[in-house]
Amino acid sequence: AVVSTQSGHYGRGYYTAGPFKWRDCQTPKEILEEWCSTQVLSPPMWSGNCRVKVAGVLYLLSDYEVKGKVHKDWGPADERLALYVLLDNKLVPEHIEQRTLYNPLRPEIAQGVIELFVDIFPKSREIPGPINITPRAPQDLELRVIIWNCSDVVLSDISMTGELMSDIYVKGWLKGQDKKQRTDVHYRSLNGEGNFNWRLIFPFKYLPAEEVMVIKKKEHFYSIDKHEEKHPAIFCVQIWDNDIFHADDFLGVLELNLNKMPKPAKFAKTVSLDDLIDNDKGKEVQVISLFDQKNIKGWWPCYCDYDPSIPRELTGKIEMEVEILTKEDAETKPAGKARDEPNENPKLKPPDRPATSFSWFSSPWKSMRYILWANYKWYIIGGLLILLVIAFVLIFLYSLPGGVADMLMAKF
């Protein structure tokens, strides 16, 4: 048996369908009339469906509901108003019980609390069926991100010729997932531009009702079973500078909540940090839900915030196309990672990079041509001419004694 301080009635809202459907065997109007009778009060006096007088107090439906806001599962107006009156008098609280758990071996120490929802119905009335409490099954979705271009990326390296440059690549992942994906490297960017045409693909499970991703992972590497975690659907993208002999340099980051992401700019020149939701100026920005819009393309700002006490610095701009597909849509519109097959939806061509975009370590002849020759051509030509003149002088000096000796011998 359950000994409860709650009454047998409960109420959260008068809905005729949906998860909050009214389950009591009496309607709010019946409960209100019964309460007035037990309290020796006059019956409720109704004026239409939106006005009622109870115990000398006038209640209006407009005092409880926002004008024009109507829920598709709401019941009749008079039943809703009767429920509001009951709630004001604390007669139908939601019937949630809390019980402390104990262990017989240590009865003096609480082992936790169990919270449960209790339905109490009189046997003399019709008892409704049980509530379906099966956990919601997450949807299988796929996030596709195409990294098109970067612009105005900070230049963190100095080339052999003294020029500022960066070897740019982009890394992306869904926050909460361990698997990160990255593009190839745009070498020797001298103006902060990077071209990629690179596709990232992230399958994930999503609960629309809670707006969270569901991720199953082992708590420790030695754990046998996986546990379930729920994370906001946040896509992280970072811009990095590739280095060979030491750690790569971090250049900038962008985090996009897929449920509430800032609308991108159409052109790189119009992008600024004011486009972010949490911008320093407190400016309101237009936001979208990718789960509603499904696909969007444009430019977003990337920033660096090593020290939270220092204002953010714009360290680059990135052009992306972000798309969400259901599992069925992903199967009917196949696409491979990067530019791998099936390279469809859309087909990605190799990026049109400058001829100077290459790795000097793996292309020494290109390094000679585009770095040394392009920057020191006249010095090299001048040096070769000087060496040629010196060679002629040395040959002349070497042959001079023999020539003089031959001339003297010819006279005698």
Coordinates of C-alpha atoms in Angstrom, one line a residue:
A1 CA 0.0 0.0 0.0
V2 CA 1.1 3.6 -0.7
V3 CA 0.5 6.2 2.0
S4 CA 0.3 9.5 0.2
T5 CA -0.1 13.1 1.2
Q6 CA -1.5 13.9 -2.3
S7 CA -5.1 13.7 -3.3
G8 CA -6.4 11.1 -5.7
H9 CA -6.9 13.7 -8.5
Y10 CA -4.1 15.3 -10.4
G11 CA -3.8 17.9 -13.2
R12 CA -1.1 19.4 -15.4
G13 CA -3.3 20.7 -18.2
Y14 CA -6.5 19.7 -19.8
Y15 CA -5.3 17.9 -23.0
T16 CA -7.4 15.4 -24.9
A17 CA -4.5 13.8 -26.7
G18 CA -0.7 13.6 -26.6
P19 CA 1.7 12.8 -23.7
F20 CA -0.2 15.0 -21.2
K21 CA -3.6 13.6 -22.0
W22 CA -6.0 14.0 -19.1
R23 CA -6.2 10.6 -17.3
D24 CA -8.5 11.2 -14.3
C25 CA -11.8 9.4 -14.3
Q26 CA -13.6 12.8 -13.6
T27 CA -13.3 15.9 -15.8
P28 CA -12.2 19.2 -14.2
K29 CA -15.7 20.6 -14.2
E30 CA -17.0 17.5 -12.3
I31 CA -14.2 17.7 -9.8
L32 CA -14.9 21.5 -9.3
E33 CA -18.6 20.9 -8.7
E34 CA -17.9 18.1 -6.3
W35 CA -15.5 20.2 -4.3
C36 CA -18.0 23.1 -4.1
S37 CA -20.6 20.6 -2.8
T38 CA -18.2 19.2 -0.1
Q39 CA -17.2 22.7 1.0
V40 CA -20.9 23.8 1.2
L41 CA -20.4 26.4 -1.5
S42 CA -22.7 27.5 -4.2
P43 CA -22.2 25.6 -7.5
P44 CA -19.9 27.3 -10.0
M45 CA -21.7 30.0 -11.9
W46 CA -20.7 30.0 -15.6
S47 CA -21.1 32.8 -18.1
G48 CA -20.2 31.2 -21.4
N49 CA -17.2 29.0 -21.5
C50 CA -14.5 31.5 -20.5
R51 CA -16.0 33.0 -17.2
V52 CA -16.9 31.3 -14.0
K53 CA -17.6 32.5 -10.5
V54 CA -16.5 30.2 -7.6
A55 CA -16.9 31.2 -3.9
G56 CA -17.5 34.8 -4.9
V57 CA -14.3 35.0 -7.0
L58 CA -14.5 35.6 -10.8
Y59 CA -12.1 33.6 -12.9
L60 CA -11.4 34.5 -16.6
L61 CA -9.8 32.1 -19.0
S62 CA -7.8 35.1 -20.5
D63 CA -6.0 35.5 -17.2
Y64 CA -4.4 32.1 -17.6
E65 CA -3.8 31.7 -21.4
V66 CA -1.9 34.0 -23.9
K67 CA -4.3 35.4 -26.4
G68 CA -4.0 33.7 -29.8
K69 CA -1.9 30.8 -28.4
V70 CA -3.8 27.5 -28.9
H71 CA -2.4 24.0 -28.5
K72 CA -3.7 21.4 -30.9
D73 CA -4.3 18.9 -28.1
W74 CA -6.3 21.3 -25.7
G75 CA -9.7 20.3 -24.6
P76 CA -12.8 22.5 -24.3
A77 CA -12.4 26.0 -22.9
D78 CA -14.7 25.5 -19.9
E79 CA -12.8 22.3 -18.9
R80 CA -9.5 24.2 -19.1
L81 CA -10.8 27.1 -17.0
A82 CA -12.2 24.7 -14.4
L83 CA -8.7 23.1 -14.1
Y84 CA -7.1 26.5 -13.6
V85 CA -9.5 27.2 -10.8
L86 CA -8.6 23.8 -9.2
L87 CA -4.9 24.5 -9.6
D88 CA -5.3 27.9 -8.0
N89 CA -6.8 26.2 -5.0
K90 CA -4.1 23.5 -5.0
L91 CA -6.6 20.7 -5.4
V92 CA -5.1 18.7 -8.3
P93 CA -1.3 18.7 -8.0
E94 CA 0.6 16.5 -10.3
H95 CA 0.8 13.2 -8.4
I96 CA 4.5 12.5 -8.1
E97 CA 5.7 10.5 -5.1
Q98 CA 9.2 10.5 -3.7
R99 CA 10.4 7.6 -1.6
T100 CA 13.8 7.1 0.0
L101 CA 15.6 3.8 -0.6
Y102 CA 17.3 1.9 2.3
N103 CA 19.4 -1.2 2.6
P104 CA 18.4 -3.7 5.3
L105 CA 22.1 -4.1 6.2
R106 CA 22.5 -0.4 6.9
P107 CA 18.9 0.9 7.5
E108 CA 20.1 4.2 9.0
I109 CA 21.8 5.3 5.8
A110 CA 19.7 6.4 2.8
Q111 CA 20.7 4.7 -0.5
G112 CA 19.0 7.2 -2.8
V113 CA 15.6 8.4 -3.8
I114 CA 13.0 6.9 -6.2
E115 CA 10.6 9.2 -7.9
L116 CA 7.4 7.7 -9.4
F117 CA 4.2 8.8 -10.9
V118 CA 1.1 7.4 -9.1
D119 CA -2.4 7.1 -10.5
I120 CA -5.1 6.6 -7.9
F121 CA -8.6 5.8 -9.2
P122 CA -11.8 4.8 -7.3
K123 CA -13.0 1.3 -8.1
S124 CA -16.5 2.6 -8.6
R125 CA -15.4 4.5 -11.8
E126 CA -13.9 3.5 -15.1
I127 CA -10.2 3.1 -14.9
P128 CA -8.2 4.2 -18.0
G129 CA -5.5 2.1 -19.5
P130 CA -1.8 2.3 -18.6
I131 CA 0.5 4.9 -20.0
N132 CA 3.0 3.8 -22.6
I133 CA 6.4 4.6 -20.9
T134 CA 8.6 2.9 -23.5
P135 CA 11.7 5.0 -23.9
R136 CA 11.7 7.1 -27.1
A137 CA 13.8 5.5 -29.8
P138 CA 16.4 8.0 -31.3
Q139 CA 16.4 8.7 -35.0
D140 CA 19.3 7.6 -37.2
L141 CA 20.5 10.8 -38.9
E142 CA 23.6 11.8 -41.0
L143 CA 25.3 15.1 -40.9
R144 CA 27.2 16.0 -44.1
V145 CA 29.5 19.0 -44.1
I146 CA 31.3 20.2 -47.2
I147 CA 34.3 22.4 -46.5
W148 CA 34.6 24.6 -49.6
N149 CA 37.0 27.4 -48.8
C150 CA 38.7 29.5 -46.1
S151 CA 39.5 33.2 -46.3
D152 CA 41.5 35.7 -44.2
V153 CA 43.1 33.0 -42.1
V154 CA 45.9 34.3 -40.0
L155 CA 49.4 33.5 -41.3
S156 CA 51.5 31.9 -38.5
D157 CA 54.7 30.8 -40.3
I158 CA 57.6 32.4 -42.1
S159 CA 58.9 30.8 -45.2
M160 CA 62.5 30.4 -46.2
T161 CA 62.2 33.6 -48.2
G162 CA 60.8 35.6 -45.3
E163 CA 57.2 35.6 -46.4
L164 CA 54.3 35.1 -44.0
M165 CA 52.4 31.9 -44.8
S166 CA 50.3 29.1 -43.4
D167 CA 49.8 25.4 -44.4
I168 CA 46.0 25.3 -43.8
Y169 CA 43.8 22.4 -43.0
V170 CA 40.4 22.1 -41.4
K171 CA 39.3 19.6 -38.7
G172 CA 35.6 18.9 -37.7
W173 CA 33.6 16.6 -35.4
L174 CA 30.3 16.3 -33.5
K175 CA 30.9 17.3 -29.9
G176 CA 30.6 14.1 -27.8
Q177 CA 31.8 11.8 -30.5
D178 CA 35.4 10.7 -30.4
K179 CA 35.9 10.4 -34.2
K180 CA 37.3 13.6 -35.8
Q181 CA 37.8 14.1 -39.5
R182 CA 40.1 16.5 -41.4
T183 CA 40.7 17.9 -44.8
D184 CA 43.9 17.7 -46.8
V185 CA 46.4 20.5 -46.5
H186 CA 46.4 23.7 -48.6
Y187 CA 50.2 24.3 -48.6
R188 CA 51.9 27.7 -48.7
S189 CA 48.8 30.0 -48.4
L190 CA 50.3 33.5 -48.7
N191 CA 47.0 35.4 -48.5
G192 CA 45.0 33.4 -45.9
E193 CA 43.0 31.6 -48.5
G194 CA 42.4 27.8 -48.5
N195 CA 40.6 25.7 -51.0
F196 CA 39.4 22.2 -50.1
N197 CA 36.1 20.9 -51.7
W198 CA 36.2 18.2 -49.0
R199 CA 33.2 16.3 -47.5
L200 CA 32.9 15.2 -43.9
I201 CA 30.2 12.7 -42.9
F202 CA 29.0 12.0 -39.3
P203 CA 26.2 9.4 -38.6
F204 CA 24.5 10.0 -35.3
K205 CA 21.4 9.2 -33.3
Y206 CA 19.1 12.0 -32.3
L207 CA 16.1 12.5 -30.0
P208 CA 13.9 15.3 -31.4
A209 CA 11.8 15.6 -28.2
E210 CA 14.9 16.4 -26.1
E211 CA 17.0 18.0 -28.9
V212 CA 20.0 15.9 -28.0
M213 CA 22.3 13.3 -29.6
V214 CA 22.4 9.8 -28.1
I215 CA 25.9 8.4 -27.9
K216 CA 26.8 4.9 -26.6
K217 CA 30.3 4.5 -25.4
K218 CA 32.4 2.6 -22.8
E219 CA 33.0 4.5 -19.6
H220 CA 36.5 3.1 -19.4
F221 CA 38.6 1.1 -21.9
Y222 CA 38.2 -2.0 -19.7
S223 CA 34.5 -1.7 -19.4
I224 CA 32.4 -4.5 -20.9
D225 CA 29.1 -2.7 -21.5
K226 CA 28.5 0.6 -23.1
H227 CA 26.5 3.3 -21.3
E228 CA 24.3 5.9 -22.9
E229 CA 25.1 9.6 -23.0
K230 CA 23.1 12.6 -24.2
H231 CA 24.8 15.6 -25.7
P232 CA 23.6 18.7 -27.5
A233 CA 23.9 18.5 -31.3
I234 CA 27.0 20.8 -31.6
F235 CA 29.3 20.7 -34.6
C236 CA 32.8 21.9 -34.0
V237 CA 35.2 23.0 -36.8
Q238 CA 38.8 24.2 -36.3
I239 CA 41.4 25.7 -38.6
W240 CA 45.0 24.5 -38.1
D241 CA 48.4 25.2 -39.6
N242 CA 50.3 22.0 -40.6
D243 CA 53.9 21.7 -39.4
I244 CA 56.3 18.8 -40.1
F245 CA 58.9 19.1 -37.4
H246 CA 56.8 20.3 -34.5
A247 CA 53.2 20.4 -33.3
D248 CA 50.6 21.9 -35.6
D249 CA 49.5 25.5 -34.8
F250 CA 45.8 26.1 -33.8
L251 CA 44.4 29.1 -35.7
G252 CA 40.7 29.3 -35.0
V253 CA 37.5 27.5 -34.0
L254 CA 33.7 27.7 -34.6
E255 CA 31.0 25.8 -32.7
L256 CA 27.5 25.5 -34.2
N257 CA 24.5 24.3 -32.3
L258 CA 22.5 22.6 -35.0
N259 CA 19.3 23.5 -33.2
K260 CA 20.2 27.2 -33.0
M261 CA 22.9 28.2 -35.4
P262 CA 23.6 31.7 -36.7
K263 CA 22.5 32.3 -40.3
P264 CA 25.7 32.4 -42.4
A265 CA 26.8 35.3 -44.7
K266 CA 26.6 35.0 -48.4
F267 CA 30.0 36.6 -49.0
A268 CA 33.3 36.4 -47.1
K269 CA 33.8 40.2 -47.0
T270 CA 30.6 40.7 -44.9
V271 CA 31.6 38.1 -42.2
S272 CA 32.4 39.4 -38.7
L273 CA 32.4 38.2 -35.1
D274 CA 29.1 40.0 -34.7
D275 CA 27.5 37.2 -36.7
L276 CA 27.9 34.8 -33.7
I277 CA 25.0 34.3 -31.2
D278 CA 27.2 35.1 -28.2
N279 CA 28.9 38.1 -29.8
D280 CA 30.6 40.6 -27.5
K281 CA 28.3 43.5 -28.5
G282 CA 25.1 41.6 -27.4
K283 CA 23.8 42.0 -31.0
E284 CA 20.7 39.9 -31.9
V285 CA 21.4 37.6 -34.8
Q286 CA 19.1 35.6 -37.0
V287 CA 19.2 31.9 -36.0
I288 CA 18.0 28.8 -37.7
S289 CA 17.5 25.1 -36.9
L290 CA 19.2 22.8 -39.3
F291 CA 16.8 20.0 -38.3
D292 CA 14.0 22.2 -39.8
Q293 CA 15.8 23.8 -42.7
K294 CA 17.8 20.6 -43.6
N295 CA 20.5 22.3 -45.7
I296 CA 22.4 25.6 -45.6
K297 CA 25.5 27.1 -47.2
G298 CA 27.5 30.2 -46.5
W299 CA 30.4 31.8 -44.6
W300 CA 30.9 31.8 -40.8
P301 CA 33.6 33.5 -38.7
C302 CA 36.3 31.5 -36.8
Y303 CA 37.9 33.0 -33.8
C304 CA 40.7 32.4 -31.2
D305 CA 39.9 32.7 -27.5
Y306 CA 42.8 31.3 -25.6
D307 CA 42.1 33.7 -22.7
P308 CA 38.4 34.4 -21.8
S309 CA 39.4 37.7 -20.3
I310 CA 40.6 39.0 -23.7
P311 CA 38.1 39.9 -26.4
R312 CA 37.8 37.3 -29.2
E313 CA 40.0 37.8 -32.3
L314 CA 38.7 37.0 -35.8
T315 CA 41.3 34.5 -37.2
G316 CA 39.6 33.3 -40.3
K317 CA 36.4 32.8 -42.3
I318 CA 35.1 29.4 -43.5
E319 CA 32.7 28.6 -46.3
M320 CA 30.7 25.4 -45.6
E321 CA 27.6 23.6 -46.7
V322 CA 25.9 21.8 -43.9
E323 CA 23.1 19.2 -44.4
I324 CA 21.1 16.8 -42.3
L325 CA 19.6 13.6 -43.8
T326 CA 17.6 10.7 -42.4
K327 CA 19.0 7.3 -42.8
E328 CA 16.7 6.5 -45.7
D329 CA 17.6 9.8 -47.5
A330 CA 21.3 9.1 -47.0
E331 CA 20.9 5.7 -48.7
T332 CA 19.0 7.1 -51.6
K333 CA 21.6 10.0 -52.0
P334 CA 24.9 8.3 -51.4
A335 CA 28.1 10.3 -50.9
G336 CA 31.6 9.3 -50.0
K337 CA 34.0 11.1 -47.5
A338 CA 36.5 13.5 -48.8
R339 CA 36.3 13.1 -52.6
D340 CA 36.0 9.4 -52.5
E341 CA 33.5 7.3 -54.4
P342 CA 30.6 7.6 -54.6
N343 CA 31.5 11.2 -55.2
E344 CA 27.9 12.4 -55.7
N345 CA 25.3 14.7 -54.2
P346 CA 27.1 16.9 -55.1
K347 CA 30.1 15.8 -57.1
L348 CA 33.3 17.5 -55.7
K349 CA 36.1 18.5 -58.0
P350 CA 39.7 18.8 -56.9
P351 CA 40.2 22.4 -55.6
D352 CA 41.8 25.0 -57.9
R353 CA 44.8 25.8 -55.9
P354 CA 47.7 28.1 -56.9
A355 CA 50.8 26.4 -58.4
T356 CA 52.8 27.5 -55.3
S357 CA 50.6 25.3 -53.1
F358 CA 52.8 22.3 -52.4
S359 CA 54.9 20.7 -49.7
W360 CA 58.6 21.7 -50.1
F361 CA 59.6 18.6 -48.2
S362 CA 58.0 16.2 -50.8
S363 CA 58.5 18.4 -53.9
P364 CA 62.1 19.7 -53.9
W365 CA 62.1 20.6 -57.6
K366 CA 59.0 22.7 -57.2
S367 CA 60.7 24.4 -54.2
M368 CA 63.6 25.3 -56.4
R369 CA 61.3 26.6 -59.1
Y370 CA 58.6 28.5 -57.1
I371 CA 60.6 29.6 -54.1
L372 CA 64.3 30.0 -54.9
W373 CA 64.0 30.8 -58.6
A374 CA 60.9 33.0 -58.3
N375 CA 62.4 35.2 -55.5
Y376 CA 66.1 35.1 -56.3
K377 CA 66.2 34.7 -60.1
W378 CA 68.4 37.8 -60.8
Y379 CA 70.7 37.0 -57.9
I380 CA 71.2 33.5 -59.2
I381 CA 71.8 34.8 -62.8
G382 CA 74.2 37.4 -61.5
G383 CA 76.0 34.9 -59.4
L384 CA 76.4 32.6 -62.3
L385 CA 77.8 35.4 -64.5
I386 CA 80.3 36.3 -61.8
L387 CA 81.4 32.7 -61.4
L388 CA 81.8 32.5 -65.2
V389 CA 84.0 35.7 -65.3
I390 CA 86.1 34.4 -62.4
A391 CA 86.5 31.1 -64.3
F392 CA 87.8 32.9 -67.3
V393 CA 90.2 35.0 -65.3
L394 CA 91.5 31.9 -63.5
I395 CA 92.0 30.1 -66.8
F396 CA 93.7 33.2 -68.2
L397 CA 96.0 33.4 -65.2
Y398 CA 96.7 29.7 -65.4
S399 CA 97.7 29.8 -69.0
L400 CA 99.6 33.1 -68.9
P401 CA 103.0 31.8 -67.7
G402 CA 103.0 29.1 -70.4
G403 CA 102.1 31.6 -73.1
V404 CA 104.9 34.1 -72.0
A405 CA 107.4 31.3 -72.0
D406 CA 106.5 30.2 -75.5
M407 CA 106.8 33.8 -76.7
L408 CA 110.3 34.1 -75.2
M409 CA 111.5 30.8 -76.7
A410 CA 110.2 31.9 -80.1
K411 CA 112.5 35.0 -80.1
F412 CA 115.6 33.0 -79.3

